[in-house]
Amino acid sequence: MENIVSLCKRRGFIFQSSGIYGGINGCWDFGPMGVELKRNLKEDWWYNFVQQRQDIVGLDSSIIMHPDVWVASGHVEEFHDMLVDCKECRKRYRADHLETDVCPECGGELTEPRAFNMMLKTRLGANDETAVETYLRPETCQSIFVNFKEVYSSSRMQVPFGIAQIGKAFRNEINPRNFIFRSREFEQMEIEYFCRAENEDEVFEQWKKDIWQWYLDIGITESKLRWFSHPKESLAHYSSRTEDVEYEFPFGWGELQGLANRGTFDLKQHTEHSGKDLSFFSQQENERYIPSVIEPSAGADRTTLAILCDAYCEEEVDGDKRTVLKLQPNLAPIKAAVLPLVKKDGLAEMAQDFEKQLRKKFNTFYDQAGAIGRRYRRMDEVGTPFCICLDYDSKEDNTVTVRERDSMEQTRMPMAEVGDYIAQRCSNERD
Ligand code: GAP
């Protein structure tokens, strides 16, 4: 894990937030490489679960919502972790994360566990007396429920259908830890899938297959994935059944995505609290009812971390160590690096012109500094799947060498074909 964290900092994937002020616990910044990787991941998710499906539409709602939303959703009452303090050193722990009944830091006596609400409060309004106290959303899905009627009537969706959203969520985690795995500010990729109550189990099983397949499609090693089925006592207040996809991180197994049966809980709660009818009228069946909800809810940051851990590789090549991120091409921050063999004799200019053309199609990087081998290694470290080298022959016949990151094999190719070849190899499209 240390090597991965160090690579992330060194090569601009992930930095500690507010680092020059000593950092702030549980908040992270995605640098030039990290932002591209996470954007590609979110785009792949959207491509797969929204663009490719006639039965799912998207939403992008506000982070701050009416405070009554969080009363109705049960978060004000129920969204807490059990917290204990050490009476000696004052350190705080999540009770369910402790393996001993004394302080793991100093061996001191611990207080009795007490409930700690994890929602982050904020105030809206310029005037202290009239400002409204509300929360930063702890999950993105509540706005999907609140907008249920607006969405299905404006887009003429019929049950079964889903609403998808990607966005920030905030939780005042007691112990943020394991790099970006448990943070206080993070992004979720959620779908609320509305179906008839009698189809809940069938829909749940189909989602199990679909989300498992997506992890394989984004290149996660299958043997590092498993399902965890929540026992009754660990179910969230809204769920009658939850199964998590877990990944085997270097620090152990951790949840990537929860699949929950939320039944009619949320739509009923919002109907009751808002006084607005959130039922669905099916013209085909001439029937009005509140649909059930199956919810696949994934973390974008955790999935990014799993991708980095899964792709990280140290290999020996000709007696040297090479660090390589074997990212799937569609997720790679840079798709192709353009490298002139030497700077002189017009090769640098030719390579720069070529890079400018390719840049219109996908993310590229131009590098003329240092020996070609060193330049390849720098690209391997950030997971660039293709390096294009221009040499003296390129000037004669307009061909280049395309080197593949994983096999390190080099193929000669006409310059005119390179753009389409790489765009196709890096596309989100699947068979
Ligand atoms: N709407 C349902 C929901 O929010 P959850 O299991 O609490 O369910 C869903 O969260 C996903 O959000 C998790 O599987 C995880 O990937 C991500 N997530 C939750 N808390 C997180 C945190 N503190 N840091 C990073 N990701 C988190």
CSV table of C-alpha atoms and ligand atoms in Angstrom, one decimal:
chain,number,residue,atom,x,y,z
A,1,MET,CA,0.0,0.0,0.0
A,2,GLU,CA,2.9,2.3,0.8
A,3,ASN,CA,4.2,2.0,-2.7
A,4,ILE,CA,0.8,2.8,-4.2
A,5,VAL,CA,0.3,5.8,-2.0
A,6,SER,CA,3.8,7.0,-2.8
A,7,LEU,CA,3.3,6.6,-6.6
A,8,CYS,CA,-0.1,8.4,-6.3
A,9,LYS,CA,1.6,11.4,-4.8
A,10,ARG,CA,4.8,11.4,-6.9
A,11,ARG,CA,3.0,11.1,-10.2
A,12,GLY,CA,0.0,13.3,-9.5
A,13,PHE,CA,-2.8,10.9,-8.9
A,14,ILE,CA,-3.9,11.8,-5.3
A,15,PHE,CA,-2.7,14.4,-2.8
A,16,GLN,CA,-3.6,15.1,0.8
A,17,SER,CA,-6.1,18.0,0.9
A,18,SER,CA,-4.7,21.3,2.2
A,19,GLY,CA,-1.3,19.7,2.4
A,20,ILE,CA,0.6,22.9,2.9
A,21,TYR,CA,-1.5,23.5,6.0
A,22,GLY,CA,-0.7,20.1,7.4
A,23,GLY,CA,-3.6,18.4,5.7
A,24,ILE,CA,-7.2,17.8,6.8
A,25,ASN,CA,-8.3,14.3,7.9
A,26,GLY,CA,-10.5,12.4,5.5
A,27,CYS,CA,-10.3,14.8,2.5
A,28,TRP,CA,-8.3,14.2,-0.7
A,29,ASP,CA,-7.4,15.9,-3.9
A,30,PHE,CA,-7.2,14.2,-7.3
A,31,GLY,CA,-4.2,15.6,-9.2
A,32,PRO,CA,-3.7,15.8,-13.0
A,33,MET,CA,-3.5,12.0,-13.4
A,34,GLY,CA,-6.1,11.1,-10.7
A,35,VAL,CA,-8.7,13.4,-12.1
A,36,GLU,CA,-8.5,11.8,-15.5
A,37,LEU,CA,-8.6,8.3,-14.1
A,38,LYS,CA,-11.6,9.0,-12.0
A,39,ARG,CA,-13.4,10.9,-14.8
A,40,ASN,CA,-12.8,7.9,-17.1
A,41,LEU,CA,-14.2,5.6,-14.5
A,42,LYS,CA,-17.3,7.6,-14.0
A,43,GLU,CA,-17.7,7.9,-17.7
A,44,ASP,CA,-17.4,4.2,-18.2
A,45,TRP,CA,-20.1,3.7,-15.4
A,46,TRP,CA,-22.4,6.2,-17.1
A,47,TYR,CA,-21.8,4.6,-20.5
A,48,ASN,CA,-22.5,1.1,-19.3
A,49,PHE,CA,-25.5,1.8,-17.0
A,50,VAL,CA,-27.1,4.9,-18.5
A,51,GLN,CA,-26.2,5.4,-22.1
A,52,GLN,CA,-26.4,1.7,-23.0
A,53,ARG,CA,-29.7,1.1,-21.3
A,54,GLN,CA,-33.2,2.3,-22.5
A,55,ASP,CA,-34.5,1.7,-19.0
A,56,ILE,CA,-32.2,4.1,-17.1
A,57,VAL,CA,-32.1,7.9,-17.1
A,58,GLY,CA,-29.8,10.3,-15.3
A,59,LEU,CA,-30.0,13.1,-12.8
A,60,ASP,CA,-27.7,15.7,-11.4
A,61,SER,CA,-29.2,17.3,-8.3
A,62,SER,CA,-28.2,19.8,-5.7
A,63,ILE,CA,-26.0,18.6,-2.8
A,64,ILE,CA,-27.8,20.7,-0.3
A,65,MET,CA,-31.5,19.8,0.1
A,66,HIS,CA,-34.4,20.9,2.3
A,67,PRO,CA,-33.7,19.8,5.9
A,68,ASP,CA,-37.0,17.9,6.0
A,69,VAL,CA,-35.6,15.5,3.4
A,70,TRP,CA,-33.2,14.1,6.0
A,71,VAL,CA,-35.9,13.7,8.6
A,72,ALA,CA,-38.1,11.8,6.2
A,73,SER,CA,-35.2,9.7,5.0
A,74,GLY,CA,-34.5,8.6,8.5
A,75,HIS,CA,-31.0,10.0,8.5
A,76,VAL,CA,-31.6,12.5,11.4
A,77,GLU,CA,-32.8,9.7,13.6
A,78,GLU,CA,-30.8,6.7,12.4
A,79,PHE,CA,-27.6,7.6,10.5
A,80,HIS,CA,-25.1,7.2,13.2
A,81,ASP,CA,-22.1,5.1,14.2
A,82,MET,CA,-21.3,4.0,17.8
A,83,LEU,CA,-18.4,6.0,19.2
A,84,VAL,CA,-16.1,5.4,22.1
A,85,ASP,CA,-13.5,7.7,23.7
A,86,CYS,CA,-10.3,6.7,25.5
A,87,LYS,CA,-10.5,8.2,29.0
A,88,GLU,CA,-6.7,8.6,29.1
A,89,CYS,CA,-5.5,9.9,25.7
A,90,ARG,CA,-8.9,11.1,24.5
A,91,LYS,CA,-8.6,9.3,21.1
A,92,ARG,CA,-11.9,8.5,19.5
A,93,TYR,CA,-12.9,5.2,17.8
A,94,ARG,CA,-15.8,3.6,16.0
A,95,ALA,CA,-16.9,0.9,18.5
A,96,ASP,CA,-17.4,-1.7,15.7
A,97,HIS,CA,-13.8,-1.2,14.4
A,98,LEU,CA,-12.2,-2.0,17.8
A,99,GLU,CA,-10.8,-5.5,18.4
A,100,THR,CA,-10.0,-4.9,22.1
A,101,ASP,CA,-12.0,-3.4,24.9
A,102,VAL,CA,-9.2,-1.0,25.9
A,103,CYS,CA,-7.6,1.9,23.9
A,104,PRO,CA,-5.4,0.3,21.1
A,105,GLU,CA,-3.1,3.4,21.3
A,106,CYS,CA,-2.4,3.6,25.1
A,107,GLY,CA,-4.3,0.8,26.7
A,108,GLY,CA,-6.5,3.3,28.6
A,109,GLU,CA,-10.1,2.6,29.7
A,110,LEU,CA,-12.8,3.4,27.1
A,111,THR,CA,-16.2,5.2,27.6
A,112,GLU,CA,-19.5,3.4,27.0
A,113,PRO,CA,-20.4,3.5,23.2
A,114,ARG,CA,-22.7,6.4,22.3
A,115,ALA,CA,-24.5,7.3,19.0
A,116,PHE,CA,-22.8,9.8,16.8
A,117,ASN,CA,-24.7,11.2,13.8
A,118,MET,CA,-22.5,11.3,10.7
A,119,MET,CA,-24.2,14.0,8.7
A,120,LEU,CA,-22.3,17.2,8.2
A,121,LYS,CA,-24.3,20.2,9.2
A,122,THR,CA,-24.3,23.5,7.3
A,123,ARG,CA,-26.2,26.8,7.4
A,124,LEU,CA,-27.9,28.5,4.4
A,125,GLY,CA,-28.6,32.2,4.5
A,126,ALA,CA,-26.8,35.4,5.2
A,127,ASN,CA,-28.6,36.3,8.4
A,128,ASP,CA,-27.7,34.5,11.6
A,129,GLU,CA,-31.2,34.6,12.9
A,130,THR,CA,-33.0,33.4,9.8
A,131,ALA,CA,-30.3,31.1,8.4
A,132,VAL,CA,-31.6,27.5,7.9
A,133,GLU,CA,-29.6,24.7,9.3
A,134,THR,CA,-29.4,21.7,6.9
A,135,TYR,CA,-26.9,19.0,5.9
A,136,LEU,CA,-24.5,18.1,3.2
A,137,ARG,CA,-26.0,15.0,1.7
A,138,PRO,CA,-24.7,11.7,3.1
A,139,GLU,CA,-25.9,9.8,0.1
A,140,THR,CA,-26.8,11.0,-3.4
A,141,CYS,CA,-30.0,8.9,-3.8
A,142,GLN,CA,-32.5,11.0,-1.7
A,143,SER,CA,-32.8,13.5,-4.5
A,144,ILE,CA,-33.7,10.7,-6.8
A,145,PHE,CA,-36.6,9.8,-4.6
A,146,VAL,CA,-37.7,13.4,-4.1
A,147,ASN,CA,-37.5,13.9,-7.9
A,148,PHE,CA,-39.1,10.6,-8.7
A,149,LYS,CA,-42.4,12.0,-10.1
A,150,GLU,CA,-40.7,14.8,-12.1
A,151,VAL,CA,-38.3,12.4,-13.7
A,152,TYR,CA,-40.7,9.7,-14.7
A,153,SER,CA,-43.4,12.1,-16.0
A,154,SER,CA,-40.9,14.3,-17.9
A,155,SER,CA,-39.2,11.3,-19.5
A,156,ARG,CA,-42.2,9.1,-19.8
A,157,MET,CA,-40.5,6.2,-18.1
A,158,GLN,CA,-42.5,3.1,-17.2
A,159,VAL,CA,-41.8,0.8,-14.3
A,160,PRO,CA,-39.4,-1.0,-14.3
A,161,PHE,CA,-36.9,1.8,-14.8
A,162,GLY,CA,-34.0,3.4,-13.0
A,163,ILE,CA,-32.6,6.8,-12.2
A,164,ALA,CA,-28.8,7.2,-12.0
A,165,GLN,CA,-26.7,9.9,-10.4
A,166,ILE,CA,-23.0,10.5,-9.8
A,167,GLY,CA,-22.1,13.0,-7.2
A,168,LYS,CA,-20.5,14.0,-4.0
A,169,ALA,CA,-21.6,12.7,-0.6
A,170,PHE,CA,-20.3,13.7,2.8
A,171,ARG,CA,-20.0,11.8,6.1
A,172,ASN,CA,-18.4,12.9,9.3
A,173,GLU,CA,-16.6,9.5,9.6
A,174,ILE,CA,-15.2,9.0,13.1
A,175,ASN,CA,-12.0,7.4,11.8
A,176,PRO,CA,-11.2,8.2,8.1
A,177,ARG,CA,-8.6,5.7,7.1
A,178,ASN,CA,-6.9,3.5,4.5
A,179,PHE,CA,-6.0,6.3,2.1
A,180,ILE,CA,-9.1,7.3,0.1
A,181,PHE,CA,-11.0,4.2,1.2
A,182,ARG,CA,-12.9,5.8,4.0
A,183,SER,CA,-13.1,9.6,3.6
A,184,ARG,CA,-15.3,12.4,4.8
A,185,GLU,CA,-16.0,13.7,1.3
A,186,PHE,CA,-16.4,11.2,-1.5
A,187,GLU,CA,-18.3,10.5,-4.7
A,188,GLN,CA,-21.0,7.9,-5.2
A,189,MET,CA,-22.4,6.4,-8.4
A,190,GLU,CA,-26.0,5.3,-7.5
A,191,ILE,CA,-29.0,3.9,-9.3
A,192,GLU,CA,-32.4,3.6,-7.8
A,193,TYR,CA,-34.2,1.0,-9.8
A,194,PHE,CA,-38.0,1.1,-9.5
A,195,CYS,CA,-39.9,-2.2,-9.9
A,196,ARG,CA,-43.1,-4.0,-8.8
A,197,ALA,CA,-42.8,-5.5,-5.4
A,198,GLU,CA,-43.4,-9.0,-6.7
A,199,ASN,CA,-40.3,-8.7,-8.9
A,200,GLU,CA,-37.9,-7.4,-6.2
A,201,ASP,CA,-36.0,-10.7,-5.9
A,202,GLU,CA,-35.6,-11.2,-9.6
A,203,VAL,CA,-34.5,-7.6,-10.2
A,204,PHE,CA,-32.0,-7.9,-7.3
A,205,GLU,CA,-30.5,-11.1,-8.8
A,206,GLN,CA,-30.2,-9.4,-12.2
A,207,TRP,CA,-28.4,-6.4,-10.6
A,208,LYS,CA,-26.0,-8.8,-8.9
A,209,LYS,CA,-25.0,-10.2,-12.3
A,210,ASP,CA,-24.8,-6.7,-13.9
A,211,ILE,CA,-22.6,-5.1,-11.3
A,212,TRP,CA,-20.3,-8.1,-11.0
A,213,GLN,CA,-19.8,-8.1,-14.8
A,214,TRP,CA,-19.0,-4.3,-14.7
A,215,TYR,CA,-16.1,-4.9,-12.3
A,216,LEU,CA,-14.7,-7.5,-14.7
A,217,ASP,CA,-15.3,-5.1,-17.6
A,218,ILE,CA,-13.2,-2.4,-16.0
A,219,GLY,CA,-10.4,-4.9,-15.5
A,220,ILE,CA,-10.6,-5.9,-11.9
A,221,THR,CA,-9.2,-9.3,-11.1
A,222,GLU,CA,-12.1,-11.6,-10.4
A,223,SER,CA,-10.4,-13.6,-7.7
A,224,LYS,CA,-10.0,-10.3,-5.7
A,225,LEU,CA,-13.8,-9.8,-5.7
A,226,ARG,CA,-16.4,-11.4,-3.4
A,227,TRP,CA,-19.9,-10.9,-2.2
A,228,PHE,CA,-20.7,-10.2,1.4
A,229,SER,CA,-24.2,-10.7,2.6
A,230,HIS,CA,-25.3,-8.4,5.5
A,231,PRO,CA,-26.8,-10.2,8.5
A,232,LYS,CA,-30.1,-8.6,9.8
A,233,GLU,CA,-28.3,-6.7,12.6
A,234,SER,CA,-26.0,-4.8,10.2
A,235,LEU,CA,-28.7,-3.7,7.7
A,236,ALA,CA,-29.2,0.0,7.2
A,237,HIS,CA,-32.6,1.3,8.5
A,238,TYR,CA,-34.1,1.4,5.0
A,239,SER,CA,-33.0,-2.0,3.8
A,240,SER,CA,-34.5,-5.5,4.0
A,241,ARG,CA,-31.5,-7.1,2.2
A,242,THR,CA,-28.0,-5.8,1.4
A,243,GLU,CA,-25.2,-7.5,-0.4
A,244,ASP,CA,-21.8,-5.8,-0.9
A,245,VAL,CA,-19.2,-6.3,-3.5
A,246,GLU,CA,-15.9,-6.4,-1.7
A,247,TYR,CA,-12.4,-6.1,-3.1
A,248,GLU,CA,-9.2,-7.5,-1.5
A,249,PHE,CA,-7.1,-4.4,-0.9
A,250,PRO,CA,-3.6,-4.7,0.4
A,251,PHE,CA,-5.1,-3.8,3.8
A,252,GLY,CA,-7.8,-6.4,3.6
A,253,TRP,CA,-11.3,-6.9,2.2
A,254,GLY,CA,-13.3,-3.7,1.8
A,255,GLU,CA,-16.7,-2.7,0.4
A,256,LEU,CA,-16.8,-1.3,-3.1
A,257,GLN,CA,-20.5,-1.3,-3.7
A,258,GLY,CA,-23.7,-2.0,-1.8
A,259,LEU,CA,-26.7,-3.6,-3.4
A,260,ALA,CA,-29.8,-3.0,-1.3
A,261,ASN,CA,-33.5,-3.8,-1.4
A,262,ARG,CA,-35.0,-0.5,-0.1
A,263,GLY,CA,-38.5,-1.7,-0.9
A,264,THR,CA,-41.1,1.2,-0.7
A,265,PHE,CA,-39.4,2.8,2.3
A,266,ASP,CA,-38.2,6.0,0.8
A,267,LEU,CA,-41.1,6.9,-1.5
A,268,LYS,CA,-43.5,6.2,1.3
A,269,GLN,CA,-41.6,8.3,3.8
A,270,HIS,CA,-41.3,11.3,1.3
A,271,THR,CA,-45.0,10.9,0.5
A,272,GLU,CA,-45.9,11.1,4.1
A,273,HIS,CA,-43.5,13.9,5.1
A,274,SER,CA,-44.1,16.2,2.0
A,275,GLY,CA,-47.8,15.5,1.6
A,276,LYS,CA,-47.1,14.9,-2.1
A,277,ASP,CA,-48.2,11.7,-3.8
A,278,LEU,CA,-45.2,9.8,-5.1
A,279,SER,CA,-47.1,6.8,-6.4
A,280,PHE,CA,-46.8,5.6,-10.0
A,281,PHE,CA,-49.7,5.2,-12.3
A,282,SER,CA,-49.4,2.4,-14.8
A,283,GLN,CA,-51.7,3.0,-17.8
A,284,GLN,CA,-51.0,-0.4,-19.2
A,285,GLU,CA,-52.2,-2.1,-16.0
A,286,ASN,CA,-54.6,0.7,-15.0
A,287,GLU,CA,-53.2,0.6,-11.5
A,288,ARG,CA,-51.6,3.1,-9.1
A,289,TYR,CA,-48.9,1.9,-6.7
A,290,ILE,CA,-45.7,2.8,-4.9
A,291,PRO,CA,-42.9,0.9,-6.6
A,292,SER,CA,-40.2,-1.0,-4.8
A,293,VAL,CA,-36.5,0.0,-5.1
A,294,ILE,CA,-33.4,-2.0,-5.7
A,295,GLU,CA,-30.3,0.2,-5.3
A,296,PRO,CA,-26.8,-0.5,-6.6
A,297,SER,CA,-24.7,2.1,-4.8
A,298,ALA,CA,-21.0,2.3,-5.7
A,299,GLY,CA,-18.2,4.5,-4.5
A,300,ALA,CA,-16.2,6.3,-7.2
A,301,ASP,CA,-13.2,6.9,-4.9
A,302,ARG,CA,-13.1,3.3,-3.6
A,303,THR,CA,-13.4,1.9,-7.1
A,304,THR,CA,-10.5,4.2,-8.2
A,305,LEU,CA,-8.4,2.9,-5.4
A,306,ALA,CA,-9.3,-0.7,-6.3
A,307,ILE,CA,-8.3,0.0,-9.9
A,308,LEU,CA,-5.0,1.5,-8.8
A,309,CYS,CA,-4.2,-1.4,-6.4
A,310,ASP,CA,-5.2,-4.0,-9.1
A,311,ALA,CA,-3.2,-2.3,-11.8
A,312,TYR,CA,0.0,-1.7,-9.8
A,313,CYS,CA,2.8,-4.0,-10.9
A,314,GLU,CA,6.5,-4.2,-10.3
A,315,GLU,CA,8.4,-6.2,-12.9
A,316,GLU,CA,12.0,-7.0,-13.8
A,317,VAL,CA,12.9,-6.1,-17.3
A,318,ASP,CA,16.5,-6.8,-18.5
A,319,GLY,CA,17.8,-6.7,-14.9
A,320,ASP,CA,16.0,-3.4,-14.1
A,321,LYS,CA,12.8,-2.8,-12.0
A,322,ARG,CA,9.9,-1.4,-14.0
A,323,THR,CA,6.8,-0.1,-12.1
A,324,VAL,CA,3.8,-0.2,-14.3
A,325,LEU,CA,0.1,0.5,-13.9
A,326,LYS,CA,-1.6,-2.0,-16.1
A,327,LEU,CA,-4.8,0.1,-16.4
A,328,GLN,CA,-7.4,-0.9,-18.9
A,329,PRO,CA,-6.8,1.5,-21.9
A,330,ASN,CA,-10.2,3.2,-21.6
A,331,LEU,CA,-9.4,4.2,-18.0
A,332,ALA,CA,-5.9,5.3,-18.5
A,333,PRO,CA,-5.4,9.1,-17.9
A,334,ILE,CA,-3.1,9.4,-20.9
A,335,LYS,CA,-3.9,7.2,-23.9
A,336,ALA,CA,-0.7,7.8,-25.9
A,337,ALA,CA,2.6,9.5,-25.5
A,338,VAL,CA,4.4,10.9,-28.5
A,339,LEU,CA,8.1,10.7,-28.3
A,340,PRO,CA,10.6,11.8,-30.9
A,341,LEU,CA,13.7,9.5,-30.8
A,342,VAL,CA,15.9,12.6,-30.9
A,343,LYS,CA,15.1,16.4,-30.6
A,344,LYS,CA,17.1,17.4,-33.7
A,345,ASP,CA,16.7,17.3,-37.5
A,346,GLY,CA,13.1,18.4,-37.4
A,347,LEU,CA,11.9,15.2,-35.5
A,348,ALA,CA,10.7,17.2,-32.5
A,349,GLU,CA,8.6,19.5,-34.7
A,350,MET,CA,7.2,16.6,-36.6
A,351,ALA,CA,6.3,14.8,-33.4
A,352,GLN,CA,4.7,17.9,-31.9
A,353,ASP,CA,2.5,18.4,-35.0
A,354,PHE,CA,1.5,14.8,-34.8
A,355,GLU,CA,0.7,15.0,-31.1
A,356,LYS,CA,-1.5,18.0,-31.7
A,357,GLN,CA,-3.6,16.0,-34.2
A,358,LEU,CA,-4.0,13.1,-31.9
A,359,ARG,CA,-4.9,15.4,-29.0
A,360,LYS,CA,-8.2,16.1,-30.8
A,361,LYS,CA,-9.2,12.5,-30.4
A,362,PHE,CA,-7.9,11.5,-26.9
A,363,ASN,CA,-5.5,12.6,-24.1
A,364,THR,CA,-1.9,12.6,-25.2
A,365,PHE,CA,1.4,13.6,-23.7
A,366,TYR,CA,4.5,14.9,-25.5
A,367,ASP,CA,7.9,14.1,-24.1
A,368,GLN,CA,11.3,14.8,-25.6
A,369,ALA,CA,13.4,14.8,-22.4
A,370,GLY,CA,15.9,12.1,-21.7
A,371,ALA,CA,16.7,8.7,-23.1
A,372,ILE,CA,13.8,6.9,-24.9
A,373,GLY,CA,13.9,4.0,-22.3
A,374,ARG,CA,13.5,6.5,-19.4
A,375,ARG,CA,10.6,8.1,-21.2
A,376,TYR,CA,8.9,4.7,-21.7
A,377,ARG,CA,9.3,4.0,-18.0
A,378,ARG,CA,7.7,7.3,-17.0
A,379,MET,CA,4.7,6.5,-19.1
A,380,ASP,CA,4.5,2.9,-17.7
A,381,GLU,CA,4.3,4.4,-14.2
A,382,VAL,CA,1.1,6.4,-15.0
A,383,GLY,CA,-0.4,3.5,-17.0
A,384,THR,CA,-0.2,5.0,-20.6
A,385,PRO,CA,-1.1,2.1,-22.8
A,386,PHE,CA,0.6,3.4,-26.0
A,387,CYS,CA,3.9,5.2,-26.7
A,388,ILE,CA,4.5,6.4,-30.2
A,389,CYS,CA,8.1,6.9,-31.3
A,390,LEU,CA,9.0,9.0,-34.3
A,391,ASP,CA,12.5,8.3,-35.8
A,392,TYR,CA,14.4,9.1,-39.0
A,393,ASP,CA,12.4,6.6,-41.0
A,394,SER,CA,9.2,8.5,-40.0
A,395,LYS,CA,10.5,11.4,-42.0
A,396,GLU,CA,11.0,9.2,-45.0
A,397,ASP,CA,7.8,7.1,-45.0
A,398,ASN,CA,5.4,8.6,-42.5
A,399,THR,CA,5.4,5.5,-40.3
A,400,VAL,CA,5.9,5.3,-36.5
A,401,THR,CA,6.6,2.7,-33.9
A,402,VAL,CA,3.7,2.0,-31.5
A,403,ARG,CA,4.8,0.4,-28.3
A,404,GLU,CA,2.3,-1.4,-26.1
A,405,ARG,CA,2.7,-0.9,-22.4
A,406,ASP,CA,2.1,-4.4,-21.1
A,407,SER,CA,3.8,-6.6,-23.7
A,408,MET,CA,6.4,-3.8,-24.6
A,409,GLU,CA,6.0,-5.0,-28.2
A,410,GLN,CA,6.6,-2.5,-30.9
A,411,THR,CA,4.7,-2.3,-34.2
A,412,ARG,CA,5.4,-0.2,-37.2
A,413,MET,CA,2.3,1.6,-38.4
A,414,PRO,CA,1.4,4.4,-40.9
A,415,MET,CA,0.9,7.7,-39.0
A,416,ALA,CA,-2.4,8.1,-40.7
A,417,GLU,CA,-3.8,4.9,-39.0
A,418,VAL,CA,-2.5,5.5,-35.5
A,419,GLY,CA,-5.3,7.8,-34.3
A,420,ASP,CA,-8.1,5.5,-35.2
A,421,TYR,CA,-6.2,2.4,-33.9
A,422,ILE,CA,-5.6,3.9,-30.5
A,423,ALA,CA,-9.1,5.5,-30.2
A,424,GLN,CA,-10.6,2.1,-31.0
A,425,ARG,CA,-8.4,0.3,-28.4
A,426,CYS,CA,-9.3,2.9,-25.8
A,427,SER,CA,-13.0,3.0,-26.3
A,428,ASN,CA,-15.6,2.1,-23.6
A,429,GLU,CA,-17.4,-0.1,-26.1
A,430,ARG,CA,-17.7,-3.8,-25.3
A,431,ASP,CA,-18.7,-6.7,-27.5
B,1,GAP,N1,-27.4,5.1,-0.8
B,1,GAP,C1,-26.9,3.9,-0.2
B,1,GAP,C2,-25.6,4.2,0.4
B,1,GAP,O1,-25.1,5.3,0.5
B,1,GAP,P1,-23.5,2.9,1.5
B,1,GAP,O2,-23.2,1.5,1.6
B,1,GAP,O3,-23.6,3.7,2.8
B,1,GAP,O4,-25.0,3.0,0.8
B,1,GAP,C3,-22.5,3.3,-0.8
B,1,GAP,O5,-22.6,3.7,0.5
B,1,GAP,C4,-21.0,3.3,-1.3
B,1,GAP,O6,-20.5,4.6,-1.1
B,1,GAP,C5,-20.1,2.3,-0.5
B,1,GAP,O7,-20.2,1.0,-1.1
B,1,GAP,C6,-18.8,3.0,-0.8
B,1,GAP,O8,-18.2,2.6,-2.0
B,1,GAP,C7,-19.1,4.4,-0.8
B,1,GAP,N2,-18.8,5.0,0.5
B,1,GAP,C8,-19.6,5.0,1.6
B,1,GAP,N3,-18.9,5.7,2.6
B,1,GAP,C9,-17.7,6.1,2.2
B,1,GAP,C10,-16.6,6.8,2.7
B,1,GAP,N4,-16.6,7.2,4.0
B,1,GAP,N5,-15.5,7.0,1.9
B,1,GAP,C11,-15.5,6.6,0.6
B,1,GAP,N6,-16.5,5.9,0.1
B,1,GAP,C12,-17.6,5.7,0.8
